[in-house]
Amino acid sequence: MAARMARATLAQHLDGRGDHITLIRLGLALLVLYSHTFALGGFGSELIAGGNDKYGNLAVNAFFVLSGALIAASYARTRALGRFFV
C-alpha cells in the first residue's frame, strides 16, 4: 500500500503560521540598509563580488518576488476577485 503524500498549496505554505517570511523580510530590509551605507557614508562603491549588481538591488528584487507570492496566496485563500480587492 503506497502512502499518499499530501500536497500543500501555496496558500498553506504562506498562511503566516510557522513560516519565516517575517525573518526573511527583516534580512532583506537590513541588506537594503547595508547597501545604503556606502552611498550615505561616502565609503565608495558597493558591489557584489563579481561586480554585476548591488546587494540592495537584489534585496529589493527579492521583496518583489516575496510580495508576489504573498499576493497570490491571498487570492488563493479568497477565491473571489471582488473580495480579494477589498
C-alpha positions as protocol buffer text, in pm:
chain_id: "A"
residue {
  index: 1
  type: MET
  ca { x: 0 y: 0 z: 0 }
}
residue {
  index: 2
  type: ALA
  ca { x: 160 y: 321 z: -114 }
}
residue {
  index: 3
  type: ALA
  ca { x: 120 y: 614 z: 119 }
}
residue {
  index: 4
  type: ARG
  ca { x: -18 y: 921 z: -49 }
}
residue {
  index: 5
  type: MET
  ca { x: 176 y: 1235 z: 19 }
}
residue {
  index: 6
  type: ALA
  ca { x: -37 y: 1536 z: 96 }
}
residue {
  index: 7
  type: ARG
  ca { x: 33 y: 1822 z: -139 }
}
residue {
  index: 8
  type: ALA
  ca { x: 34 y: 2159 z: 28 }
}
residue {
  index: 9
  type: THR
  ca { x: -97 y: 2455 z: -165 }
}
residue {
  index: 10
  type: LEU
  ca { x: 78 y: 2789 z: -193 }
}
residue {
  index: 11
  type: ALA
  ca { x: -178 y: 2939 z: 45 }
}
residue {
  index: 12
  type: GLN
  ca { x: -98 y: 2672 z: 305 }
}
residue {
  index: 13
  type: HIS
  ca { x: 273 y: 2741 z: 276 }
}
residue {
  index: 14
  type: LEU
  ca { x: 225 y: 3115 z: 316 }
}
residue {
  index: 15
  type: ASP
  ca { x: -52 y: 3121 z: 575 }
}
residue {
  index: 16
  type: GLY
  ca { x: 162 y: 3317 z: 823 }
}
residue {
  index: 17
  type: ARG
  ca { x: 196 y: 3043 z: 1082 }
}
residue {
  index: 18
  type: GLY
  ca { x: 518 y: 2851 z: 1117 }
}
residue {
  index: 19
  type: ASP
  ca { x: 698 y: 3023 z: 834 }
}
residue {
  index: 20
  type: HIS
  ca { x: 992 y: 3256 z: 839 }
}
residue {
  index: 21
  type: ILE
  ca { x: 866 y: 3521 z: 599 }
}
residue {
  index: 22
  type: THR
  ca { x: 899 y: 3795 z: 860 }
}
residue {
  index: 23
  type: LEU
  ca { x: 1258 y: 3693 z: 927 }
}
residue {
  index: 24
  type: ILE
  ca { x: 1332 y: 3689 z: 554 }
}
residue {
  index: 25
  type: ARG
  ca { x: 1176 y: 4034 z: 516 }
}
residue {
  index: 26
  type: LEU
  ca { x: 1388 y: 4164 z: 806 }
}
residue {
  index: 27
  type: GLY
  ca { x: 1702 y: 4024 z: 646 }
}
residue {
  index: 28
  type: LEU
  ca { x: 1616 y: 4186 z: 313 }
}
residue {
  index: 29
  type: ALA
  ca { x: 1546 y: 4520 z: 482 }
}
residue {
  index: 30
  type: LEU
  ca { x: 1880 y: 4503 z: 662 }
}
residue {
  index: 31
  type: LEU
  ca { x: 2051 y: 4425 z: 332 }
}
residue {
  index: 32
  type: VAL
  ca { x: 1897 y: 4737 z: 179 }
}
residue {
  index: 33
  type: LEU
  ca { x: 2018 y: 4943 z: 478 }
}
residue {
  index: 34
  type: TYR
  ca { x: 2365 y: 4794 z: 440 }
}
residue {
  index: 35
  type: SER
  ca { x: 2365 y: 4885 z: 74 }
}
residue {
  index: 36
  type: HIS
  ca { x: 2266 y: 5244 z: 151 }
}
residue {
  index: 37
  type: THR
  ca { x: 2551 y: 5289 z: 399 }
}
residue {
  index: 38
  type: PHE
  ca { x: 2802 y: 5301 z: 115 }
}
residue {
  index: 39
  type: ALA
  ca { x: 2641 y: 5598 z: -57 }
}
residue {
  index: 40
  type: LEU
  ca { x: 2531 y: 5779 z: 259 }
}
residue {
  index: 41
  type: GLY
  ca { x: 2859 y: 5727 z: 443 }
}
residue {
  index: 42
  type: GLY
  ca { x: 3081 y: 5808 z: 145 }
}
residue {
  index: 43
  type: PHE
  ca { x: 3252 y: 5469 z: 155 }
}
residue {
  index: 44
  type: GLY
  ca { x: 3269 y: 5430 z: -222 }
}
residue {
  index: 45
  type: SER
  ca { x: 3101 y: 5183 z: -450 }
}
residue {
  index: 46
  type: GLU
  ca { x: 2927 y: 4879 z: -306 }
}
residue {
  index: 47
  type: LEU
  ca { x: 2935 y: 4590 z: -549 }
}
residue {
  index: 48
  type: ILE
  ca { x: 2890 y: 4219 z: -501 }
}
residue {
  index: 49
  type: ALA
  ca { x: 3198 y: 4013 z: -572 }
}
residue {
  index: 50
  type: GLY
  ca { x: 3194 y: 3986 z: -948 }
}
residue {
  index: 51
  type: GLY
  ca { x: 3076 y: 4344 z: -984 }
}
residue {
  index: 52
  type: ASN
  ca { x: 2742 y: 4287 z: -1156 }
}
residue {
  index: 53
  type: ASP
  ca { x: 2490 y: 4418 z: -907 }
}
residue {
  index: 54
  type: LYS
  ca { x: 2442 y: 4566 z: -563 }
}
residue {
  index: 55
  type: TYR
  ca { x: 2310 y: 4391 z: -254 }
}
residue {
  index: 56
  type: GLY
  ca { x: 2033 y: 4649 z: -220 }
}
residue {
  index: 57
  type: ASN
  ca { x: 1909 y: 4583 z: -573 }
}
residue {
  index: 58
  type: LEU
  ca { x: 1899 y: 4209 z: -510 }
}
residue {
  index: 59
  type: ALA
  ca { x: 1712 y: 4264 z: -181 }
}
residue {
  index: 60
  type: VAL
  ca { x: 1451 y: 4486 z: -347 }
}
residue {
  index: 61
  type: ASN
  ca { x: 1401 y: 4231 z: -624 }
}
residue {
  index: 62
  type: ALA
  ca { x: 1358 y: 3959 z: -361 }
}
residue {
  index: 63
  type: PHE
  ca { x: 1096 y: 4179 z: -190 }
}
residue {
  index: 64
  type: PHE
  ca { x: 905 y: 4192 z: -520 }
}
residue {
  index: 65
  type: VAL
  ca { x: 917 y: 3814 z: -560 }
}
residue {
  index: 66
  type: LEU
  ca { x: 807 y: 3759 z: -200 }
}
residue {
  index: 67
  type: SER
  ca { x: 528 y: 4015 z: -234 }
}
residue {
  index: 68
  type: GLY
  ca { x: 404 y: 3844 z: -548 }
}
residue {
  index: 69
  type: ALA
  ca { x: 392 y: 3511 z: -367 }
}
residue {
  index: 70
  type: LEU
  ca { x: 203 y: 3664 z: -74 }
}
residue {
  index: 71
  type: ILE
  ca { x: -47 y: 3832 z: -307 }
}
residue {
  index: 72
  type: ALA
  ca { x: -101 y: 3504 z: -491 }
}
residue {
  index: 73
  type: ALA
  ca { x: -156 y: 3325 z: -159 }
}
residue {
  index: 74
  type: SER
  ca { x: -405 y: 3592 z: -54 }
}
residue {
  index: 75
  type: TYR
  ca { x: -604 y: 3544 z: -373 }
}
residue {
  index: 76
  type: ALA
  ca { x: -589 y: 3166 z: -335 }
}
residue {
  index: 77
  type: ARG
  ca { x: -744 y: 3196 z: 11 }
}
residue {
  index: 78
  type: THR
  ca { x: -1032 y: 3420 z: -101 }
}
residue {
  index: 79
  type: ARG
  ca { x: -1106 y: 3272 z: -446 }
}
residue {
  index: 80
  type: ALA
  ca { x: -1335 y: 3570 z: -516 }
}
residue {
  index: 81
  type: LEU
  ca { x: -1195 y: 3860 z: -716 }
}
residue {
  index: 82
  type: GLY
  ca { x: -1420 y: 4124 z: -557 }
}
residue {
  index: 83
  type: ARG
  ca { x: -1338 y: 4013 z: -205 }
}
residue {
  index: 84
  type: PHE
  ca { x: -970 y: 3991 z: -294 }
}
residue {
  index: 85
  type: PHE
  ca { x: -966 y: 4357 z: -400 }
}
residue {
  index: 86
  type: VAL
  ca { x: -1143 y: 4463 z: -80 }
}
